[in-house]
């Protein structure tokens, strides 16, 4: 605990620049996440290698990526989230499981990375920017349905000026080659075994929402890392 406190103090006072130490920390954190190791395993690795604590690694990642997660308490069985009109509830409206444990801690937390900053972060990666060129490479509609961009609805959107909060802008949807098109799906059966289920080994489950990046090639847009 004292080590954690010292590390927290250090990260609050270190300069805003990317160092070799930062690189080592991020690589260790990425390795831990990729292989599903526990937090304790990461702590042990950090101490053996003279790395920062997992807390500091996470803070560095937040700082470097400009992506900060938003935590939302949710039902232990993933029935609902305690947000909006339900933010003050102390038990689930559906299964009546208590929101908090006997220490007053949320029993389940959904950690959400806001969509807009994630889309903005695409433009920090040359690889992702190349992937976003798919719509340009596809070319204009030629009478044959090849993808969502050939649909009648999409072609109508191309003649629509952009309007945000009642303010109309001079450019049209899709006018820029860097415009990103996404699709939202809700209340469907998950493609991934056990996702969202209280039992990780459940063969089927449902997922409340998913965002598909249509600007990616169809062979890439449905991969788990891009959804």
PDB file of C-alpha atoms in Angstrom:
ATOM      1  CA  UNK A   1       0.000   0.000   0.000  1.00  0.00           C
ATOM      2  CA  UNK A   2       2.839   2.395   0.811  1.00  0.00           C
ATOM      3  CA  UNK A   3       4.418   1.604  -2.572  1.00  0.00           C
ATOM      4  CA  UNK A   4       1.128   2.473  -4.267  1.00  0.00           C
ATOM      5  CA  UNK A   5       0.924   5.785  -2.383  1.00  0.00           C
ATOM      6  CA  UNK A   6       4.467   6.727  -3.400  1.00  0.00           C
ATOM      7  CA  UNK A   7       3.738   5.857  -7.018  1.00  0.00           C
ATOM      8  CA  UNK A   8       0.557   7.919  -7.033  1.00  0.00           C
ATOM      9  CA  UNK A   9       2.443  10.918  -5.692  1.00  0.00           C
ATOM     10  CA  UNK A  10       5.155  10.481  -8.316  1.00  0.00           C
ATOM     11  CA  UNK A  11       2.836  10.386 -11.308  1.00  0.00           C
ATOM     12  CA  UNK A  12       1.065  13.526 -10.140  1.00  0.00           C
ATOM     13  CA  UNK A  13       4.371  15.402 -10.256  1.00  0.00           C
ATOM     14  CA  UNK A  14       6.261  13.970 -13.202  1.00  0.00           C
ATOM     15  CA  UNK A  15       6.718  15.988 -16.399  1.00  0.00           C
ATOM     16  CA  UNK A  16       4.412  15.547 -19.397  1.00  0.00           C
ATOM     17  CA  UNK A  17       6.857  13.799 -21.708  1.00  0.00           C
ATOM     18  CA  UNK A  18       7.190  10.258 -23.018  1.00  0.00           C
ATOM     19  CA  UNK A  19      10.285   8.535 -21.650  1.00  0.00           C
ATOM     20  CA  UNK A  20      11.879   5.122 -22.080  1.00  0.00           C
ATOM     21  CA  UNK A  21      10.458   4.234 -18.681  1.00  0.00           C
ATOM     22  CA  UNK A  22       6.969   5.130 -19.947  1.00  0.00           C
ATOM     23  CA  UNK A  23       7.502   2.867 -22.954  1.00  0.00           C
ATOM     24  CA  UNK A  24       8.512  -0.069 -20.730  1.00  0.00           C
ATOM     25  CA  UNK A  25       5.458   0.488 -18.537  1.00  0.00           C
ATOM     26  CA  UNK A  26       3.045   0.583 -21.486  1.00  0.00           C
ATOM     27  CA  UNK A  27       4.587  -2.541 -23.049  1.00  0.00           C
ATOM     28  CA  UNK A  28       4.207  -4.418 -19.743  1.00  0.00           C
ATOM     29  CA  UNK A  29       0.597  -3.292 -19.374  1.00  0.00           C
ATOM     30  CA  UNK A  30      -0.203  -4.284 -22.973  1.00  0.00           C
ATOM     31  CA  UNK A  31       1.360  -7.714 -22.432  1.00  0.00           C
ATOM     32  CA  UNK A  32      -0.673  -8.207 -19.265  1.00  0.00           C
ATOM     33  CA  UNK A  33      -3.940  -7.261 -20.973  1.00  0.00           C
ATOM     34  CA  UNK A  34      -3.243  -9.338 -24.083  1.00  0.00           C
ATOM     35  CA  UNK A  35      -2.585 -12.525 -22.125  1.00  0.00           C
ATOM     36  CA  UNK A  36      -5.242 -12.033 -19.440  1.00  0.00           C
ATOM     37  CA  UNK A  37      -2.888 -12.020 -16.462  1.00  0.00           C
ATOM     38  CA  UNK A  38      -4.130 -10.899 -13.062  1.00  0.00           C
ATOM     39  CA  UNK A  39      -3.388  -7.538 -11.464  1.00  0.00           C
ATOM     40  CA  UNK A  40      -1.284  -9.371  -8.858  1.00  0.00           C
ATOM     41  CA  UNK A  41       0.821 -10.890 -11.657  1.00  0.00           C
ATOM     42  CA  UNK A  42       1.378  -7.420 -13.092  1.00  0.00           C
ATOM     43  CA  UNK A  43       2.326  -6.065  -9.667  1.00  0.00           C
ATOM     44  CA  UNK A  44       4.881  -8.854  -9.213  1.00  0.00           C
ATOM     45  CA  UNK A  45       6.326  -8.219 -12.679  1.00  0.00           C
ATOM     46  CA  UNK A  46       6.555  -4.487 -11.979  1.00  0.00           C
ATOM     47  CA  UNK A  47       8.466  -5.049  -8.744  1.00  0.00           C
ATOM     48  CA  UNK A  48      10.846  -7.578 -10.313  1.00  0.00           C
ATOM     49  CA  UNK A  49      11.589  -5.362 -13.322  1.00  0.00           C
ATOM     50  CA  UNK A  50      11.659  -2.044 -11.499  1.00  0.00           C
ATOM     51  CA  UNK A  51       8.593  -0.800 -13.369  1.00  0.00           C
ATOM     52  CA  UNK A  52       5.851   1.511 -12.186  1.00  0.00           C
ATOM     53  CA  UNK A  53       2.844   0.164 -10.310  1.00  0.00           C
ATOM     54  CA  UNK A  54      -0.240  -0.978 -12.273  1.00  0.00           C
ATOM     55  CA  UNK A  55      -2.019   2.166 -11.086  1.00  0.00           C
ATOM     56  CA  UNK A  56       0.680   4.386 -12.584  1.00  0.00           C
ATOM     57  CA  UNK A  57       0.766   2.328 -15.787  1.00  0.00           C
ATOM     58  CA  UNK A  58      -2.976   2.896 -16.175  1.00  0.00           C
ATOM     59  CA  UNK A  59      -2.645   6.621 -15.516  1.00  0.00           C
ATOM     60  CA  UNK A  60       0.152   6.889 -18.068  1.00  0.00           C
ATOM     61  CA  UNK A  61      -1.971   5.104 -20.653  1.00  0.00           C
ATOM     62  CA  UNK A  62      -4.853   7.498 -19.962  1.00  0.00           C
ATOM     63  CA  UNK A  63      -2.547  10.482 -20.316  1.00  0.00           C
ATOM     64  CA  UNK A  64      -0.849   9.321 -23.510  1.00  0.00           C
ATOM     65  CA  UNK A  65      -4.039   8.218 -25.247  1.00  0.00           C
ATOM     66  CA  UNK A  66      -6.298  11.032 -24.009  1.00  0.00           C
ATOM     67  CA  UNK A  67      -8.885   8.319 -23.393  1.00  0.00           C
ATOM     68  CA  UNK A  68     -10.376   8.347 -19.907  1.00  0.00           C
ATOM     69  CA  UNK A  69     -12.896   5.684 -18.979  1.00  0.00           C
ATOM     70  CA  UNK A  70     -16.223   6.495 -17.354  1.00  0.00           C
ATOM     71  CA  UNK A  71     -17.331   3.950 -14.712  1.00  0.00           C
ATOM     72  CA  UNK A  72     -20.997   2.987 -14.346  1.00  0.00           C
ATOM     73  CA  UNK A  73     -22.340   0.719 -11.626  1.00  0.00           C
ATOM     74  CA  UNK A  74     -24.407  -2.132 -13.043  1.00  0.00           C
ATOM     75  CA  UNK A  75     -26.258  -5.209 -11.866  1.00  0.00           C
ATOM     76  CA  UNK A  76     -24.093  -8.184 -10.877  1.00  0.00           C
ATOM     77  CA  UNK A  77     -26.017 -10.200 -13.512  1.00  0.00           C
ATOM     78  CA  UNK A  78     -25.729  -7.398 -16.110  1.00  0.00           C
ATOM     79  CA  UNK A  79     -29.505  -6.835 -16.165  1.00  0.00           C
ATOM     80  CA  UNK A  80     -29.233  -3.037 -16.077  1.00  0.00           C
ATOM     81  CA  UNK A  81     -26.974  -0.069 -15.382  1.00  0.00           C
ATOM     82  CA  UNK A  82     -27.514   2.247 -12.428  1.00  0.00           C
ATOM     83  CA  UNK A  83     -27.482   5.410 -14.495  1.00  0.00           C
ATOM     84  CA  UNK A  84     -29.928   8.063 -15.701  1.00  0.00           C
ATOM     85  CA  UNK A  85     -33.248   7.694 -13.841  1.00  0.00           C
ATOM     86  CA  UNK A  86     -31.879   4.611 -12.042  1.00  0.00           C
ATOM     87  CA  UNK A  87     -28.702   6.168 -10.650  1.00  0.00           C
ATOM     88  CA  UNK A  88     -29.997   6.213  -7.055  1.00  0.00           C
ATOM     89  CA  UNK A  89     -31.354   2.652  -6.936  1.00  0.00           C
ATOM     90  CA  UNK A  90     -29.745   0.257  -4.457  1.00  0.00           C
ATOM     91  CA  UNK A  91     -30.972  -2.957  -6.077  1.00  0.00           C
ATOM     92  CA  UNK A  92     -31.674  -4.200  -9.597  1.00  0.00           C
ATOM     93  CA  UNK A  93     -35.173  -3.478 -10.940  1.00  0.00           C
ATOM     94  CA  UNK A  94     -35.193  -6.832 -12.728  1.00  0.00           C
ATOM     95  CA  UNK A  95     -33.570  -9.486 -10.532  1.00  0.00           C
ATOM     96  CA  UNK A  96     -33.472  -7.440  -7.294  1.00  0.00           C
ATOM     97  CA  UNK A  97     -29.819  -8.270  -6.642  1.00  0.00           C
ATOM     98  CA  UNK A  98     -28.230  -5.606  -4.388  1.00  0.00           C
ATOM     99  CA  UNK A  99     -26.098  -2.964  -6.052  1.00  0.00           C
ATOM    100  CA  UNK A 100     -23.441  -2.861  -3.298  1.00  0.00           C
ATOM    101  CA  UNK A 101     -21.561  -5.487  -1.303  1.00  0.00           C
ATOM    102  CA  UNK A 102     -21.337  -5.481   2.499  1.00  0.00           C
ATOM    103  CA  UNK A 103     -18.480  -2.965   2.311  1.00  0.00           C
ATOM    104  CA  UNK A 104     -20.547  -0.490   0.328  1.00  0.00           C
ATOM    105  CA  UNK A 105     -18.643  -1.158  -2.908  1.00  0.00           C
ATOM    106  CA  UNK A 106     -20.426  -1.648  -6.256  1.00  0.00           C
ATOM    107  CA  UNK A 107     -20.632  -5.369  -7.020  1.00  0.00           C
ATOM    108  CA  UNK A 108     -20.224  -4.826 -10.748  1.00  0.00           C
ATOM    109  CA  UNK A 109     -18.884  -1.858 -12.711  1.00  0.00           C
ATOM    110  CA  UNK A 110     -19.074  -1.258 -16.441  1.00  0.00           C
ATOM    111  CA  UNK A 111     -16.131   0.852 -17.600  1.00  0.00           C
ATOM    112  CA  UNK A 112     -16.967   2.819 -20.720  1.00  0.00           C
ATOM    113  CA  UNK A 113     -14.595   4.608 -23.070  1.00  0.00           C
ATOM    114  CA  UNK A 114     -16.576   7.445 -24.732  1.00  0.00           C
ATOM    115  CA  UNK A 115     -17.000   6.977 -28.479  1.00  0.00           C
ATOM    116  CA  UNK A 116     -15.976  10.417 -29.794  1.00  0.00           C
ATOM    117  CA  UNK A 117     -12.468  10.474 -28.219  1.00  0.00           C
ATOM    118  CA  UNK A 118     -11.916   6.932 -29.532  1.00  0.00           C
ATOM    119  CA  UNK A 119     -12.815   8.021 -33.060  1.00  0.00           C
ATOM    120  CA  UNK A 120     -10.544  11.047 -32.723  1.00  0.00           C
ATOM    121  CA  UNK A 121      -7.723   8.752 -31.622  1.00  0.00           C
ATOM    122  CA  UNK A 122      -7.907   6.975 -35.000  1.00  0.00           C
ATOM    123  CA  UNK A 123      -6.049   9.912 -36.496  1.00  0.00           C
ATOM    124  CA  UNK A 124      -3.003   9.286 -34.325  1.00  0.00           C
ATOM    125  CA  UNK A 125      -2.359   5.950 -36.058  1.00  0.00           C
ATOM    126  CA  UNK A 126      -1.083   5.675 -39.640  1.00  0.00           C
ATOM    127  CA  UNK A 127      -2.394   2.101 -39.782  1.00  0.00           C
ATOM    128  CA  UNK A 128      -5.922   3.098 -38.777  1.00  0.00           C
ATOM    129  CA  UNK A 129      -5.899   6.073 -41.137  1.00  0.00           C
ATOM    130  CA  UNK A 130      -5.049   3.710 -43.988  1.00  0.00           C
ATOM    131  CA  UNK A 131      -7.987   1.523 -42.938  1.00  0.00           C
ATOM    132  CA  UNK A 132     -10.295   4.556 -43.020  1.00  0.00           C
ATOM    133  CA  UNK A 133      -9.545   5.007 -46.721  1.00  0.00           C
ATOM    134  CA  UNK A 134     -11.734   2.012 -47.575  1.00  0.00           C
ATOM    135  CA  UNK A 135     -14.698   4.153 -48.674  1.00  0.00           C
ATOM    136  CA  UNK A 136     -12.496   6.146 -51.054  1.00  0.00           C
ATOM    137  CA  UNK A 137     -10.940   2.987 -52.460  1.00  0.00           C
ATOM    138  CA  UNK A 138     -14.398   1.476 -53.007  1.00  0.00           C
ATOM    139  CA  UNK A 139     -15.250   4.212 -55.481  1.00  0.00           C
ATOM    140  CA  UNK A 140     -18.674   5.586 -56.512  1.00  0.00           C
ATOM    141  CA  UNK A 141     -21.843   3.537 -56.888  1.00  0.00           C
ATOM    142  CA  UNK A 142     -22.022   1.792 -60.270  1.00  0.00           C
ATOM    143  CA  UNK A 143     -25.383   0.053 -60.056  1.00  0.00           C
ATOM    144  CA  UNK A 144     -24.300  -3.022 -58.102  1.00  0.00           C
ATOM    145  CA  UNK A 145     -24.715  -3.327 -54.334  1.00  0.00           C
ATOM    146  CA  UNK A 146     -21.248  -3.982 -52.923  1.00  0.00           C
ATOM    147  CA  UNK A 147     -21.486  -2.563 -49.421  1.00  0.00           C
ATOM    148  CA  UNK A 148     -23.559  -0.287 -47.185  1.00  0.00           C
ATOM    149  CA  UNK A 149     -22.137   2.708 -49.066  1.00  0.00           C
ATOM    150  CA  UNK A 150     -24.035   1.639 -52.191  1.00  0.00           C
ATOM    151  CA  UNK A 151     -27.398   1.673 -50.404  1.00  0.00           C
ATOM    152  CA  UNK A 152     -30.076   4.170 -51.402  1.00  0.00           C
ATOM    153  CA  UNK A 153     -30.150   5.588 -47.880  1.00  0.00           C
ATOM    154  CA  UNK A 154     -26.421   6.291 -47.860  1.00  0.00           C
ATOM    155  CA  UNK A 155     -26.528   7.913 -51.286  1.00  0.00           C
ATOM    156  CA  UNK A 156     -29.286  10.205 -50.012  1.00  0.00           C
ATOM    157  CA  UNK A 157     -27.101  11.131 -47.043  1.00  0.00           C
ATOM    158  CA  UNK A 158     -24.398  12.361 -49.417  1.00  0.00           C
ATOM    159  CA  UNK A 159     -26.792  15.135 -50.514  1.00  0.00           C
ATOM    160  CA  UNK A 160     -27.576  16.124 -46.926  1.00  0.00           C
ATOM    161  CA  UNK A 161     -25.920  19.118 -45.261  1.00  0.00           C
ATOM    162  CA  UNK A 162     -24.599  18.572 -41.749  1.00  0.00           C
ATOM    163  CA  UNK A 163     -26.729  19.955 -38.923  1.00  0.00           C
ATOM    164  CA  UNK A 164     -25.668  19.870 -35.266  1.00  0.00           C
ATOM    165  CA  UNK A 165     -27.895  21.185 -32.460  1.00  0.00           C
ATOM    166  CA  UNK A 166     -29.981  23.118 -34.973  1.00  0.00           C
ATOM    167  CA  UNK A 167     -26.964  24.762 -36.628  1.00  0.00           C
ATOM    168  CA  UNK A 168     -26.545  23.940 -40.321  1.00  0.00           C
ATOM    169  CA  UNK A 169     -23.026  23.784 -41.732  1.00  0.00           C
ATOM    170  CA  UNK A 170     -22.005  24.424 -45.369  1.00  0.00           C
ATOM    171  CA  UNK A 171     -20.492  20.982 -45.996  1.00  0.00           C
ATOM    172  CA  UNK A 172     -22.367  17.751 -46.645  1.00  0.00           C
ATOM    173  CA  UNK A 173     -22.208  14.331 -45.027  1.00  0.00           C
ATOM    174  CA  UNK A 174     -19.362  12.275 -46.451  1.00  0.00           C
ATOM    175  CA  UNK A 175     -17.838  15.250 -48.255  1.00  0.00           C
ATOM    176  CA  UNK A 176     -14.503  14.713 -46.535  1.00  0.00           C
ATOM    177  CA  UNK A 177     -12.570  11.533 -47.190  1.00  0.00           C
ATOM    178  CA  UNK A 178     -11.987  11.370 -43.430  1.00  0.00           C
ATOM    179  CA  UNK A 179     -15.651  11.342 -42.434  1.00  0.00           C
ATOM    180  CA  UNK A 180     -16.243   8.239 -40.309  1.00  0.00           C
ATOM    181  CA  UNK A 181     -19.455   6.235 -40.667  1.00  0.00           C
ATOM    182  CA  UNK A 182     -20.629   3.981 -37.861  1.00  0.00           C
ATOM    183  CA  UNK A 183     -23.580   1.697 -37.267  1.00  0.00           C
ATOM    184  CA  UNK A 184     -25.260   0.989 -33.925  1.00  0.00           C
ATOM    185  CA  UNK A 185     -26.839  -2.345 -33.070  1.00  0.00           C
ATOM    186  CA  UNK A 186     -29.002  -2.879 -29.990  1.00  0.00           C
ATOM    187  CA  UNK A 187     -30.544  -5.788 -28.088  1.00  0.00           C
ATOM    188  CA  UNK A 188     -29.049  -8.539 -30.177  1.00  0.00           C
ATOM    189  CA  UNK A 189     -27.572 -11.949 -29.543  1.00  0.00           C
ATOM    190  CA  UNK A 190     -23.846 -11.649 -28.948  1.00  0.00           C
ATOM    191  CA  UNK A 191     -21.382 -13.075 -31.436  1.00  0.00           C
ATOM    192  CA  UNK A 192     -18.964 -13.908 -28.619  1.00  0.00           C
ATOM    193  CA  UNK A 193     -19.373 -16.856 -26.268  1.00  0.00           C
ATOM    194  CA  UNK A 194     -20.291 -15.786 -22.762  1.00  0.00           C
ATOM    195  CA  UNK A 195     -19.971 -12.032 -23.339  1.00  0.00           C
ATOM    196  CA  UNK A 196     -22.123 -10.067 -20.911  1.00  0.00           C
ATOM    197  CA  UNK A 197     -23.238 -13.139 -19.016  1.00  0.00           C
ATOM    198  CA  UNK A 198     -22.836 -13.689 -15.297  1.00  0.00           C
ATOM    199  CA  UNK A 199     -21.519 -17.150 -16.232  1.00  0.00           C
ATOM    200  CA  UNK A 200     -18.487 -16.756 -18.484  1.00  0.00           C
ATOM    201  CA  UNK A 201     -19.020 -20.187 -20.017  1.00  0.00           C
ATOM    202  CA  UNK A 202     -22.597 -19.544 -21.124  1.00  0.00           C
ATOM    203  CA  UNK A 203     -23.077 -20.683 -24.713  1.00  0.00           C
ATOM    204  CA  UNK A 204     -25.387 -17.807 -25.658  1.00  0.00           C
ATOM    205  CA  UNK A 205     -26.063 -14.366 -24.292  1.00  0.00           C
ATOM    206  CA  UNK A 206     -27.298 -10.964 -25.386  1.00  0.00           C
ATOM    207  CA  UNK A 207     -25.411  -7.711 -25.694  1.00  0.00           C
ATOM    208  CA  UNK A 208     -27.148  -4.336 -25.176  1.00  0.00           C
ATOM    209  CA  UNK A 209     -25.275  -2.393 -27.859  1.00  0.00           C
ATOM    210  CA  UNK A 210     -22.363  -2.490 -30.265  1.00  0.00           C
ATOM    211  CA  UNK A 211     -20.821   0.013 -32.668  1.00  0.00           C
ATOM    212  CA  UNK A 212     -19.608  -1.103 -36.094  1.00  0.00           C
ATOM    213  CA  UNK A 213     -17.143   1.121 -37.972  1.00  0.00           C
ATOM    214  CA  UNK A 214     -18.496   1.025 -41.524  1.00  0.00           C
ATOM    215  CA  UNK A 215     -15.523   3.048 -42.741  1.00  0.00           C
ATOM    216  CA  UNK A 216     -13.409  -0.101 -42.309  1.00  0.00           C
ATOM    217  CA  UNK A 217     -13.282  -2.860 -44.901  1.00  0.00           C
ATOM    218  CA  UNK A 218     -16.002  -5.516 -44.223  1.00  0.00           C
ATOM    219  CA  UNK A 219     -13.266  -8.076 -43.552  1.00  0.00           C
ATOM    220  CA  UNK A 220     -12.016  -5.895 -40.685  1.00  0.00           C
ATOM    221  CA  UNK A 221     -15.021  -4.067 -39.269  1.00  0.00           C
ATOM    222  CA  UNK A 222     -16.537  -7.057 -37.455  1.00  0.00           C
ATOM    223  CA  UNK A 223     -13.343  -8.211 -35.767  1.00  0.00           C
ATOM    224  CA  UNK A 224     -13.613  -8.014 -31.996  1.00  0.00           C
ATOM    225  CA  UNK A 225     -10.779  -5.473 -31.669  1.00  0.00           C
ATOM    226  CA  UNK A 226     -12.598  -3.082 -34.034  1.00  0.00           C
ATOM    227  CA  UNK A 227     -16.117  -3.364 -32.559  1.00  0.00           C
TER     228      UNK A 227
END
